[in-house]
mmCIF file of C-alpha atoms and ligand atoms in Angstrom:
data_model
loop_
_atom_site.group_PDB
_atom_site.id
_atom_site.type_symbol
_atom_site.label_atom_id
_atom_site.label_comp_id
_atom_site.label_asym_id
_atom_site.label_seq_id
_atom_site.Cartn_x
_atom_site.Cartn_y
_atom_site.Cartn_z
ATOM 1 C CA UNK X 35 -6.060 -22.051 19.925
ATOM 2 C CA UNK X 36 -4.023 -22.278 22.748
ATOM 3 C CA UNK X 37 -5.594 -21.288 26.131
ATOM 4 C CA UNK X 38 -4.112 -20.944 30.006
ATOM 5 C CA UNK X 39 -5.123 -23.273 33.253
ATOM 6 C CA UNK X 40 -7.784 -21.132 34.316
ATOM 7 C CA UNK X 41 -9.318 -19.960 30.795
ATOM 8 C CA UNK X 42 -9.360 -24.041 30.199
ATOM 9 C CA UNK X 43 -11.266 -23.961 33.916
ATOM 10 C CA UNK X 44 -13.275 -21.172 33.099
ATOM 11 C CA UNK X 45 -14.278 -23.126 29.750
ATOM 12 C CA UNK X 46 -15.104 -26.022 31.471
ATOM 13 C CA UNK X 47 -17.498 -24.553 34.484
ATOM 14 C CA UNK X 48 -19.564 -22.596 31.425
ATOM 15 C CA UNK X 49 -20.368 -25.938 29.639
ATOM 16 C CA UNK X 50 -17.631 -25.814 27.002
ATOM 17 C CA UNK X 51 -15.507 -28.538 26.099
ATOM 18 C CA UNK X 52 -11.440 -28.258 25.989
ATOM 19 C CA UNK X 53 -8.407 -30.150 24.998
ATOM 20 C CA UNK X 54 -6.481 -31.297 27.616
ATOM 21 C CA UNK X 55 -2.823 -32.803 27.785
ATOM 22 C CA UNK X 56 -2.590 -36.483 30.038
ATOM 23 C CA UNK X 57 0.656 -38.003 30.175
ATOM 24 C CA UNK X 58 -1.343 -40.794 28.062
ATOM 25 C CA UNK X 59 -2.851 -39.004 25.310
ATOM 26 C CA UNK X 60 -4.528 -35.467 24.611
ATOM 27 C CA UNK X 61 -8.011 -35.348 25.751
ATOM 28 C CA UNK X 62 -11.029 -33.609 24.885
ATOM 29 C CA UNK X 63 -12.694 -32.836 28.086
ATOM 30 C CA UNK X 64 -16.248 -31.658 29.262
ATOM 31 C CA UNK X 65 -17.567 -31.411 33.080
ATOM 32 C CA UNK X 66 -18.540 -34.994 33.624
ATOM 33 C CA UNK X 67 -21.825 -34.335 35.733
ATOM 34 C CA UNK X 68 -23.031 -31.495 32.411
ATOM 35 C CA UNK X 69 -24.984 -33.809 29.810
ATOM 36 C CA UNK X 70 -25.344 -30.752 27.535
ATOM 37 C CA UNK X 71 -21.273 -30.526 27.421
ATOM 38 C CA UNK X 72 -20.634 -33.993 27.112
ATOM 39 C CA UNK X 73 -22.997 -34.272 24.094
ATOM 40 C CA UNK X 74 -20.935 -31.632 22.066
ATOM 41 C CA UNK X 75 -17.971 -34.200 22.823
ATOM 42 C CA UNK X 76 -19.653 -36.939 20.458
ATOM 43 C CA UNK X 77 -20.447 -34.124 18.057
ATOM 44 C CA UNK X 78 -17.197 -32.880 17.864
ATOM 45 C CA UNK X 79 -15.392 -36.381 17.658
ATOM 46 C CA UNK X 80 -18.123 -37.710 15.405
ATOM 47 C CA UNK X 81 -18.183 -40.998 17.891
ATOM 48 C CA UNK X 82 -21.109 -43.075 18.257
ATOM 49 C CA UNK X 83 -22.729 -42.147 21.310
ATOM 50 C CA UNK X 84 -22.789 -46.100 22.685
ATOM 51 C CA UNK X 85 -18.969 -45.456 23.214
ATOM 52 C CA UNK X 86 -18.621 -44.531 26.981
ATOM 53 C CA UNK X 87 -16.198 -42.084 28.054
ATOM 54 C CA UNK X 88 -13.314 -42.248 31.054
ATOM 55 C CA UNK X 89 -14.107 -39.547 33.989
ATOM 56 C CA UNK X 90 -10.647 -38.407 34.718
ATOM 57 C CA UNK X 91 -10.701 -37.786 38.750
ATOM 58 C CA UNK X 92 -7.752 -35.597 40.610
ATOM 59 C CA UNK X 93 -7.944 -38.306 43.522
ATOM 60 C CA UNK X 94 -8.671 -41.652 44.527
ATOM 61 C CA UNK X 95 -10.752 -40.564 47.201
ATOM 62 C CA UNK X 96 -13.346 -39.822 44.421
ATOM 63 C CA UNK X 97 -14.043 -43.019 43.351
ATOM 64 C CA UNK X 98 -16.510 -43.444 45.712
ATOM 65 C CA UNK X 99 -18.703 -40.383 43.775
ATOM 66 C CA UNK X 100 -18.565 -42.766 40.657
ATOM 67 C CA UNK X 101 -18.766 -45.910 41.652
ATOM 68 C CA UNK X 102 -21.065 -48.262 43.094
ATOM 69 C CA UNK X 103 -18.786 -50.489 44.554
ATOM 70 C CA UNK X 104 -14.814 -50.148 45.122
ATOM 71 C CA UNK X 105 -13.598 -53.491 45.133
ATOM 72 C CA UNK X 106 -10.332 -54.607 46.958
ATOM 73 C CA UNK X 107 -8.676 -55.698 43.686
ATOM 74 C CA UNK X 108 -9.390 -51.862 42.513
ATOM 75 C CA UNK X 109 -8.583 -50.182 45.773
ATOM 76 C CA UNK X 110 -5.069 -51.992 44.983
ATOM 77 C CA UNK X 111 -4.442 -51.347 41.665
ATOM 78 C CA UNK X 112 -5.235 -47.613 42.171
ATOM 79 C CA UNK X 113 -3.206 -47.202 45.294
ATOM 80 C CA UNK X 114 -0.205 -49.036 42.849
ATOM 81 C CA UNK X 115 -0.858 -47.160 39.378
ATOM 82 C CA UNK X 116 -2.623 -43.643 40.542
ATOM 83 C CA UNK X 117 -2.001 -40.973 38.921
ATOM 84 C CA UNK X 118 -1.088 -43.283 35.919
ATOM 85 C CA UNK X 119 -2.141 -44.966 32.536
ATOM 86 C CA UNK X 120 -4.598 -47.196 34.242
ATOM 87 C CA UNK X 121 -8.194 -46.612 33.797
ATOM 88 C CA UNK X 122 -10.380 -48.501 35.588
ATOM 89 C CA UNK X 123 -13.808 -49.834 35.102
ATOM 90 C CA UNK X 124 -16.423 -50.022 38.001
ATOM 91 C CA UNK X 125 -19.860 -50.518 38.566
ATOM 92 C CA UNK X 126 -21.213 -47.163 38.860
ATOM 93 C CA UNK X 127 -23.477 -45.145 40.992
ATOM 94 C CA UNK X 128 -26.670 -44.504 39.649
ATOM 95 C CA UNK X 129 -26.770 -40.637 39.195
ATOM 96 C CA UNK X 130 -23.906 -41.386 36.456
ATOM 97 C CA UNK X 131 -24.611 -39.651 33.473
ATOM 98 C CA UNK X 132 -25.631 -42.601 30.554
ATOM 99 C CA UNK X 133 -23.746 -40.001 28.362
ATOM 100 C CA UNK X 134 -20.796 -41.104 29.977
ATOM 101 C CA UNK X 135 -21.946 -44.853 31.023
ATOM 102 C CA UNK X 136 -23.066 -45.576 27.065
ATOM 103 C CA UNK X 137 -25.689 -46.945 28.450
ATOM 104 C CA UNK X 138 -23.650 -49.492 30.449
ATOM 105 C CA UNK X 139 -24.223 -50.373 33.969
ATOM 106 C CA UNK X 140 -20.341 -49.236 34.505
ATOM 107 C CA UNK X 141 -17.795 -46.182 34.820
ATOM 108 C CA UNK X 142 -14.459 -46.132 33.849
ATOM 109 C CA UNK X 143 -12.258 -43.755 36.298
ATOM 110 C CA UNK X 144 -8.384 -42.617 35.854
ATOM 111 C CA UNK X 145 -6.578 -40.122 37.838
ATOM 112 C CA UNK X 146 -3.670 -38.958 34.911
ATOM 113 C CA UNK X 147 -0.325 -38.265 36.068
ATOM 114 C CA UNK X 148 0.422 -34.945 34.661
ATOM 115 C CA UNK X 149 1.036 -31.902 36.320
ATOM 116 C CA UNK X 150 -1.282 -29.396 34.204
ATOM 117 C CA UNK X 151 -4.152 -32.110 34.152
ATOM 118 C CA UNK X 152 -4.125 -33.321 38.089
ATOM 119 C CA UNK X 153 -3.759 -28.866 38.356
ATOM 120 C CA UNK X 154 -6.632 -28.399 36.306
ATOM 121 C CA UNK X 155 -8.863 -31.017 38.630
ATOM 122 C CA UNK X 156 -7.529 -30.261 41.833
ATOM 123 C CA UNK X 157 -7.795 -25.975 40.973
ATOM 124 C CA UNK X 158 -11.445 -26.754 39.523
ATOM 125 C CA UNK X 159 -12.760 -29.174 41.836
ATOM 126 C CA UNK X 160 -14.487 -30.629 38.525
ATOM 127 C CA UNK X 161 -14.397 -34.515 36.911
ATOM 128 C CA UNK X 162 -13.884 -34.129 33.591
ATOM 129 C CA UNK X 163 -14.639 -37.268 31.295
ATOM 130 C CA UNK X 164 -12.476 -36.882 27.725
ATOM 131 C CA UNK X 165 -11.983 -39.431 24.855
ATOM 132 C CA UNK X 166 -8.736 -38.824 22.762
ATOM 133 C CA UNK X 167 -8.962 -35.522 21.685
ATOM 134 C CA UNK X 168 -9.298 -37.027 18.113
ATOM 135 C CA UNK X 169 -11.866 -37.481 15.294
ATOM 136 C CA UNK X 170 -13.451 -40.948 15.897
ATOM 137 C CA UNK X 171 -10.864 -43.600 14.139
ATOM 138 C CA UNK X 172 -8.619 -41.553 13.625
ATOM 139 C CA UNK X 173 -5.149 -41.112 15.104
ATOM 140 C CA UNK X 174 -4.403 -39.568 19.000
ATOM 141 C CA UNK X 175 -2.639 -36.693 19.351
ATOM 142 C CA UNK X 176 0.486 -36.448 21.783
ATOM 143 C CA UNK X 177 1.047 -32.607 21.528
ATOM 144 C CA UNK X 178 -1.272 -29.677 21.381
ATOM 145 C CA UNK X 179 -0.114 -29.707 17.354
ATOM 146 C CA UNK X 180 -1.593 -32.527 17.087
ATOM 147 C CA UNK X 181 -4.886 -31.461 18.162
ATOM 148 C CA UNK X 182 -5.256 -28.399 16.215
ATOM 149 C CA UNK X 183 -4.507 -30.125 13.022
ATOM 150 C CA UNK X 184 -6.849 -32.578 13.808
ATOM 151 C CA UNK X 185 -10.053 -30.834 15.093
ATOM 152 C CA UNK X 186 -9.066 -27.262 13.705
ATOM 153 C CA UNK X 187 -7.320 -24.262 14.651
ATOM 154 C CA UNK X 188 -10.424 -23.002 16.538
ATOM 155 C CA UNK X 189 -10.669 -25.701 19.212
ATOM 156 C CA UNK X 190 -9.041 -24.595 22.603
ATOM 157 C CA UNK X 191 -5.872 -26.343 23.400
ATOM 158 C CA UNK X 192 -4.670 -26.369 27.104
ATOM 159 C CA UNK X 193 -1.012 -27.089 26.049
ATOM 160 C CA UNK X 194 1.032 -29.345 28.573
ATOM 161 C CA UNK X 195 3.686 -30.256 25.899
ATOM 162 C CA UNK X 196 3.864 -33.709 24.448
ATOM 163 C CA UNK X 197 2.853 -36.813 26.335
ATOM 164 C CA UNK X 198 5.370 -38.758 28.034
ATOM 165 C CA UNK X 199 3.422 -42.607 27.893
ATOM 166 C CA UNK X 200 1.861 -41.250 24.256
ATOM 167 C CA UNK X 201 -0.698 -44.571 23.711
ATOM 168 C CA UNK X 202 -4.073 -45.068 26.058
ATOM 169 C CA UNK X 203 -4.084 -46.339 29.251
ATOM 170 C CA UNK X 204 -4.644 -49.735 29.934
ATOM 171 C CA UNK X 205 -8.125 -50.051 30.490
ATOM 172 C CA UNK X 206 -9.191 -52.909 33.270
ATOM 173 C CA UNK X 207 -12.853 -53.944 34.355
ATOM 174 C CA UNK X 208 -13.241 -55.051 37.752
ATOM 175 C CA UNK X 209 -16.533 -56.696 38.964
ATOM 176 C CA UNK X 210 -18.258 -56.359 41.814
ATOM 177 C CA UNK X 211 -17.042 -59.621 43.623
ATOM 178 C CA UNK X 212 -13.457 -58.591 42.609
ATOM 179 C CA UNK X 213 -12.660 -60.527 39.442
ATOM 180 C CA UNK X 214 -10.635 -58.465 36.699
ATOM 181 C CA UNK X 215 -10.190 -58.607 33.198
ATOM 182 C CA UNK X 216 -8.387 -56.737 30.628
ATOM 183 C CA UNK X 217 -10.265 -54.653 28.595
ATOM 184 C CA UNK X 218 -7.343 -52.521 26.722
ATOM 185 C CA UNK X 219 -3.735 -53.286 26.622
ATOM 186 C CA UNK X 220 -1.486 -50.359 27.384
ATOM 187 C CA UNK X 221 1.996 -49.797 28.947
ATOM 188 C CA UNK X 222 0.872 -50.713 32.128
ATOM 189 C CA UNK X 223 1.571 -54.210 31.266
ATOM 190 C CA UNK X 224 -1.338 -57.317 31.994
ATOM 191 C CA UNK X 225 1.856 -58.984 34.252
ATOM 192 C CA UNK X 226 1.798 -55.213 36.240
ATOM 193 C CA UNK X 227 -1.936 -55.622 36.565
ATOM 194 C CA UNK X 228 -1.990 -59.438 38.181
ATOM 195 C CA UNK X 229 1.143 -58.562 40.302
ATOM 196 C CA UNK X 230 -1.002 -56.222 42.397
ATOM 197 C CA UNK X 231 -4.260 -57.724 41.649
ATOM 198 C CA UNK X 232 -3.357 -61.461 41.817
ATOM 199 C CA UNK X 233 -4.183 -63.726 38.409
ATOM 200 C CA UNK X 234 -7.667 -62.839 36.802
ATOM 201 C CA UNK X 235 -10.524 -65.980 36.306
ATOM 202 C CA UNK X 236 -11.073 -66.228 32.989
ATOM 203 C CA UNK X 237 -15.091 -65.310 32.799
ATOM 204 C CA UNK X 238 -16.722 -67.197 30.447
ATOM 205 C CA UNK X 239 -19.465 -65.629 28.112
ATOM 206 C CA UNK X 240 -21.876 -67.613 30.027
ATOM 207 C CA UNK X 241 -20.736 -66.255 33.252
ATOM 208 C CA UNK X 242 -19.480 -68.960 35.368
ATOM 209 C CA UNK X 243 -18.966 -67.402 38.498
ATOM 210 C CA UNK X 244 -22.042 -65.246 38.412
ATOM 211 C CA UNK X 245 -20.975 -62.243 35.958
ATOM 212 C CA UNK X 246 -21.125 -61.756 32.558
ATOM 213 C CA UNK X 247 -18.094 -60.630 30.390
ATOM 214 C CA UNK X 248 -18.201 -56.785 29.957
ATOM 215 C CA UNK X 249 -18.434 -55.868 25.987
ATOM 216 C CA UNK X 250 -15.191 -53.741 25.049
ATOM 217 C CA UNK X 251 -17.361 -50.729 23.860
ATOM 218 C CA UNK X 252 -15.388 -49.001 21.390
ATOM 219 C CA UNK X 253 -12.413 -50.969 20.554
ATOM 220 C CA UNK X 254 -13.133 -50.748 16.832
ATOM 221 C CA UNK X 255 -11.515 -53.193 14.692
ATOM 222 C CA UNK X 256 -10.084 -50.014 12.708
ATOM 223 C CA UNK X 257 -9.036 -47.570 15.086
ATOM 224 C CA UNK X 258 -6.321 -45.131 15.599
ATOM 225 C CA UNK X 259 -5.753 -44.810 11.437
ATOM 226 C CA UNK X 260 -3.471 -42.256 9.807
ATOM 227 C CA UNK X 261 -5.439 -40.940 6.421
ATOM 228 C CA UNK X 262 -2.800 -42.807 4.759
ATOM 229 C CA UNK X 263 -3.435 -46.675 4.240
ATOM 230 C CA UNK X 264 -1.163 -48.563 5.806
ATOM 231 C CA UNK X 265 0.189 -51.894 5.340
ATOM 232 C CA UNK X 266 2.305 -54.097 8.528
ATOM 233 C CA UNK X 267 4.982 -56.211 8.312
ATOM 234 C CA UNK X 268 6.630 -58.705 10.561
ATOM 235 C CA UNK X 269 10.270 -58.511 9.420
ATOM 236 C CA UNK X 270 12.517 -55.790 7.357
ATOM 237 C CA UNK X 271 13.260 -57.911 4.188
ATOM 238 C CA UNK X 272 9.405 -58.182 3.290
ATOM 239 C CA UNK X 273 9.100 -54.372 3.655
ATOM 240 C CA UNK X 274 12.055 -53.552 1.704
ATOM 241 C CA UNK X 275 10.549 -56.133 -0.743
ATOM 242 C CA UNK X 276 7.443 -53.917 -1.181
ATOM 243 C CA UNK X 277 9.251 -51.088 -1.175
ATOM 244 C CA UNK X 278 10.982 -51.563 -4.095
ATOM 245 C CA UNK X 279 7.608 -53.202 -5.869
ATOM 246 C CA UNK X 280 5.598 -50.366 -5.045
ATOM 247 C CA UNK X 281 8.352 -47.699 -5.976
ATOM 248 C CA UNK X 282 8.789 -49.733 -9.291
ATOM 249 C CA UNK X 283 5.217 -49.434 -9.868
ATOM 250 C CA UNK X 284 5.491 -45.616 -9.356
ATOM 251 C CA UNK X 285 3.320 -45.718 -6.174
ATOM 252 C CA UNK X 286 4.764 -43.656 -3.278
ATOM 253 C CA UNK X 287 5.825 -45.239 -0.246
ATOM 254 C CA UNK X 288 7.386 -44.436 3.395
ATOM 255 C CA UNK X 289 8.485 -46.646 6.304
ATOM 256 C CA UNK X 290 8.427 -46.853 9.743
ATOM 257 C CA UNK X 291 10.824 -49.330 11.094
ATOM 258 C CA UNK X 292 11.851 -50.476 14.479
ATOM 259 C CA UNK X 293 15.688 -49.616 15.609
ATOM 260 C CA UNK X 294 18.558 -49.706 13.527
ATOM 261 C CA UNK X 295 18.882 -51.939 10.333
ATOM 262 C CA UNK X 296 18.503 -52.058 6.560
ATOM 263 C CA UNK X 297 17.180 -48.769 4.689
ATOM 264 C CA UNK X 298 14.661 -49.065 2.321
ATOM 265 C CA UNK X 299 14.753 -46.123 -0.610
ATOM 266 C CA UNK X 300 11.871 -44.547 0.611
ATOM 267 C CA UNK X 301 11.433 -41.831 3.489
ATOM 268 C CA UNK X 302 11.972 -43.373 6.819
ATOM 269 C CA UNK X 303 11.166 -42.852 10.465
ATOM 270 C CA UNK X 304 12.394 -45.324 13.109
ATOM 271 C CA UNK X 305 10.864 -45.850 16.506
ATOM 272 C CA UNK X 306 13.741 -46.951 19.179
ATOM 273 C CA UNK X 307 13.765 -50.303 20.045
ATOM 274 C CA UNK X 308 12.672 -50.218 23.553
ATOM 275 C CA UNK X 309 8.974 -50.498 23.934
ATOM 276 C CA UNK X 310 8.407 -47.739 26.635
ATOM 277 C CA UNK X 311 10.454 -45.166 24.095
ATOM 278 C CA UNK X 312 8.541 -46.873 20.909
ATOM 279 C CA UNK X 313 5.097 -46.024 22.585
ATOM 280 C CA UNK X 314 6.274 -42.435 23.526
ATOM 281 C CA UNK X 315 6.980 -41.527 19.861
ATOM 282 C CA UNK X 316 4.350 -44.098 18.443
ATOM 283 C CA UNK X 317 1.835 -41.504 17.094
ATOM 284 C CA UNK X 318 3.888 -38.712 16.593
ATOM 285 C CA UNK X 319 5.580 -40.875 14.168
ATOM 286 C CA UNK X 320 2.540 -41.508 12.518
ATOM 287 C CA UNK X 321 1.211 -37.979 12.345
ATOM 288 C CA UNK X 322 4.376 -36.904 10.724
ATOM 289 C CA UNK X 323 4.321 -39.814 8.141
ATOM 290 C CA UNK X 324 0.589 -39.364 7.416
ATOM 291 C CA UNK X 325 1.501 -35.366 6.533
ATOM 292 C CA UNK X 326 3.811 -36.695 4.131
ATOM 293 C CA UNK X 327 0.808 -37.461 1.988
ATOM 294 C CA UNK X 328 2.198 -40.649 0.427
ATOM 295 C CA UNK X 329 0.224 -43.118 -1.427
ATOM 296 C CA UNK X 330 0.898 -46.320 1.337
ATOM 297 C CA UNK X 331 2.612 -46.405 4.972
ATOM 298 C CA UNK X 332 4.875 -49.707 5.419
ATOM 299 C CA UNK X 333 5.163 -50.299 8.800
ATOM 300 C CA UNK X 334 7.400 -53.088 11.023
ATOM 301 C CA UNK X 335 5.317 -54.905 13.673
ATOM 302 C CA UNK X 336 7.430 -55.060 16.513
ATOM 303 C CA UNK X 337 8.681 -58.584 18.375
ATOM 304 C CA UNK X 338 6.164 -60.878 19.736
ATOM 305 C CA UNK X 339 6.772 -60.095 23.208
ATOM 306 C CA UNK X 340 4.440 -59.359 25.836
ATOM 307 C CA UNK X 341 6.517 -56.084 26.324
ATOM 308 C CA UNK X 342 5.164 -54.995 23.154
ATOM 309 C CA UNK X 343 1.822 -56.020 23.411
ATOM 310 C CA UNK X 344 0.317 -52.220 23.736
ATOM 311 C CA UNK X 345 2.404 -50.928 20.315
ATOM 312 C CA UNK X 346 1.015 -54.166 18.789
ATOM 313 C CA UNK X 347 -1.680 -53.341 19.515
ATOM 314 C CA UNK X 348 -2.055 -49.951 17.935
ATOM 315 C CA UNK X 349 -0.186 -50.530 15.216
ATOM 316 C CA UNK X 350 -2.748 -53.796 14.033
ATOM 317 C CA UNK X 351 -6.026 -51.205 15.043
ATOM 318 C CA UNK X 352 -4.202 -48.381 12.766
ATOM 319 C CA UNK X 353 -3.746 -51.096 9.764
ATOM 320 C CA UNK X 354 -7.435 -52.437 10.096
HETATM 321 O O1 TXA A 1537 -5.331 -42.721 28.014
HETATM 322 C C1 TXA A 1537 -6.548 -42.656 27.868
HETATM 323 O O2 TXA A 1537 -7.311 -43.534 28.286
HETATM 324 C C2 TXA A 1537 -7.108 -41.439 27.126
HETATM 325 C C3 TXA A 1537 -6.819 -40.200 27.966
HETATM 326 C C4 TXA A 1537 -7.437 -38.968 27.395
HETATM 327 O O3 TXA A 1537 -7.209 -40.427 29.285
HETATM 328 N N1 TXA A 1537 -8.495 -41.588 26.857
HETATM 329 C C5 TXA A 1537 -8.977 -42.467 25.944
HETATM 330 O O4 TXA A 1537 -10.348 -42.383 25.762
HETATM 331 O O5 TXA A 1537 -8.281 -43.236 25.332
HETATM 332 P P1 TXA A 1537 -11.096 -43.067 24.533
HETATM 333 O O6 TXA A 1537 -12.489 -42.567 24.517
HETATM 334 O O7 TXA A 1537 -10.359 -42.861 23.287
HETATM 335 O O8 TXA A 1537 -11.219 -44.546 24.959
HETATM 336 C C6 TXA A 1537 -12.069 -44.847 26.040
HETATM 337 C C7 TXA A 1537 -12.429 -46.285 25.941
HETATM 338 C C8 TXA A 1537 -13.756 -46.559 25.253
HETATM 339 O O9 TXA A 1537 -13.668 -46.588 23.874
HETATM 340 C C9 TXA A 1537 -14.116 -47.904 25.848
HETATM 341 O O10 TXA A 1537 -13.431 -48.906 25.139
HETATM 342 C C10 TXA A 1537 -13.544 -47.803 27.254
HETATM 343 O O11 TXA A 1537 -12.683 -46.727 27.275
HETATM 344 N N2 TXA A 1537 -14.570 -47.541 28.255
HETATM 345 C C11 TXA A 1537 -14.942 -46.359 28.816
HETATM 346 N N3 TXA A 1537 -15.943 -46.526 29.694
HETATM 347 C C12 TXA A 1537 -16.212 -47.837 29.710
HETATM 348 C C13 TXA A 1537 -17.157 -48.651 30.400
HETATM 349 N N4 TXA A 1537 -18.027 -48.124 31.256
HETATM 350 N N5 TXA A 1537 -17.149 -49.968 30.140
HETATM 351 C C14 TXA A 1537 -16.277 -50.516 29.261
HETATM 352 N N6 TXA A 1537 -15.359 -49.795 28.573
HETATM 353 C C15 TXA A 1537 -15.331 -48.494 28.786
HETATM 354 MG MG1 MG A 1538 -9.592 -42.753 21.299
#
């Protein structure tokens, strides 16, 4: 159900909870400070409630209503990425919600770069914290469409059109004495990150300069999953090999390759071959394969470059 800027506000100040459009993903937002809202978040998402949640903030001069400590390594990587697909992890102020904190001693903050979202803080005056506006595992949604076909016609859709990044931000924890550490790749690239925030220490487990490495908190193994099982592939010939196999075999296949090149006889999609473009139409792709209701999804991992880390990424987390 699609809804305007201030019905989504109006929503939001009476406890409900809202889907919201980030230039990242769509996400399903509740008042970050209302424990009662942000429970019906995990209810709605069926997510374990030991997965924390990232308060989206409509300024950087909020962090310092989150977090403990604002470290010069994050003061410099917001001033560089804000509003952007960076998310940020802090050591957080006490009155944080454990909701929100799963129970960690930490809050992850992001200030989104897209118009309707920073209008929706900045008119509101609220933090909203919002997971993908998905059911747990499953796959993110880049336009309102997305949304309602995952979590039902009835959920309220703010709709900004579809997201311009369209995979999570990158997701970096900073400790109080200014180490950082990547917790999430994402198009803002690890190289981006230690440009601005100078190479990261490798912590050890043990802690060897007096902090222990944060657990990743919901970065499930199997994660971002069409219904459809799905099997990866490093090159073209391979896939087109199990193409034909599984056609033979009268199971139904479709591909999703990467660029131009040889056509397997099955329905294809292709993602462009530039990584920034590839992310962008990453899980639309996906949605629109998975409605094709096919018995297997062949997909083509993309190069080994750092460039495509973040697609990588997703794509290994969708194939389990
Ligand atoms: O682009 C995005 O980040 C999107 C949009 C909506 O902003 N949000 C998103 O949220 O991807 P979600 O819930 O799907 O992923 C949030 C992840 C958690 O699963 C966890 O890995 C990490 O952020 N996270 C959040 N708070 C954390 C904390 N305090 N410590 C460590 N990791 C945290
Ligand atoms: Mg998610």
């Amino acid at each position: 159900m699609r809804i305007s800027l201030d019905e989504a506000i109006a929503k939001l100040k009476n406890g409900e909870v809202v889907a919201i459009p980030t230039e990242t993903v769509y996400g399903l937002a509740a008042d970050a400070t209302n424990d009662v809202a942000l429970q019906q978040i995990f209810t709605i998402k069926q997510r374990p409630a030991d997965h924390p949640l990232i308060v989206h903030i409509g300024d950087i001069s909020q962090v310092n209503d989150w977090a403990a400590i604002f470290p010069e390594t994050a003061l410099k990587l917001a001033q560089a990425f804000w509003p952007g697909a960076l998310t940020l992890v802090l050591p957080a102020k006490n009155h944080v919600s454990r909701v929100v904190r799963g129970d960690e001693s930490t809050v992850a903050l992001r200030v989104p770069n897209h118009p309707v979202a920073l209008a929706l803080l900045k008119k509101s005056g609220l933090c909203v914290a919002a997971p993908s506006a998905n059911l747990f595992t499953q796959l993110s949604p880049t336009t309102a469409a997305h949304v309602e076909s995952g979590l039902g016609e009835a959920m309220p859709v703010l709709d900004g059109g579809a997201c311009a990044v369209g995979i999570e931000s990158t997701i970096v924890n900073v400790t109080a004495d200014g180490q950082w550490q990547l917790l999430r790749p994402g198009m803002v690239s690890e190289v981006d990150v230690a440009r601005v925030a100078g190479v990261s220490q490798q912590l050890n487990p043990m802690g060897v300069i007096g902090t222990v490495i944060p657990k990743v908190p919901g970065q499930h193994a199997l994660h971002y999953s069409p219904r459809t099982s799905l099997l990866l592939f490093k090159d073209k010939a391979t896939l087109i090999k199990e193409c034909e196999a599984l056609t033979q075999a009268h199971i139904k296949c479709a591909a999703l390759l990467i660029g131009e090149g040889a056509n397997p006889g099955c329905t294809v999609m292709r993602l462009p071959s530039q990584p920034a473009e590839a992310a962008e139409q990453l899980y639309s792709a996906l949605h629109d394969l998975d409605a094709l209701k096919v018995d297997r999804l062949l997909v083509e991992l993309p190069p080994n470059s750092t460039d495509w880390l973040a697609v990588s990424d997703r794509l290994s987390r969708a194939g389990g």
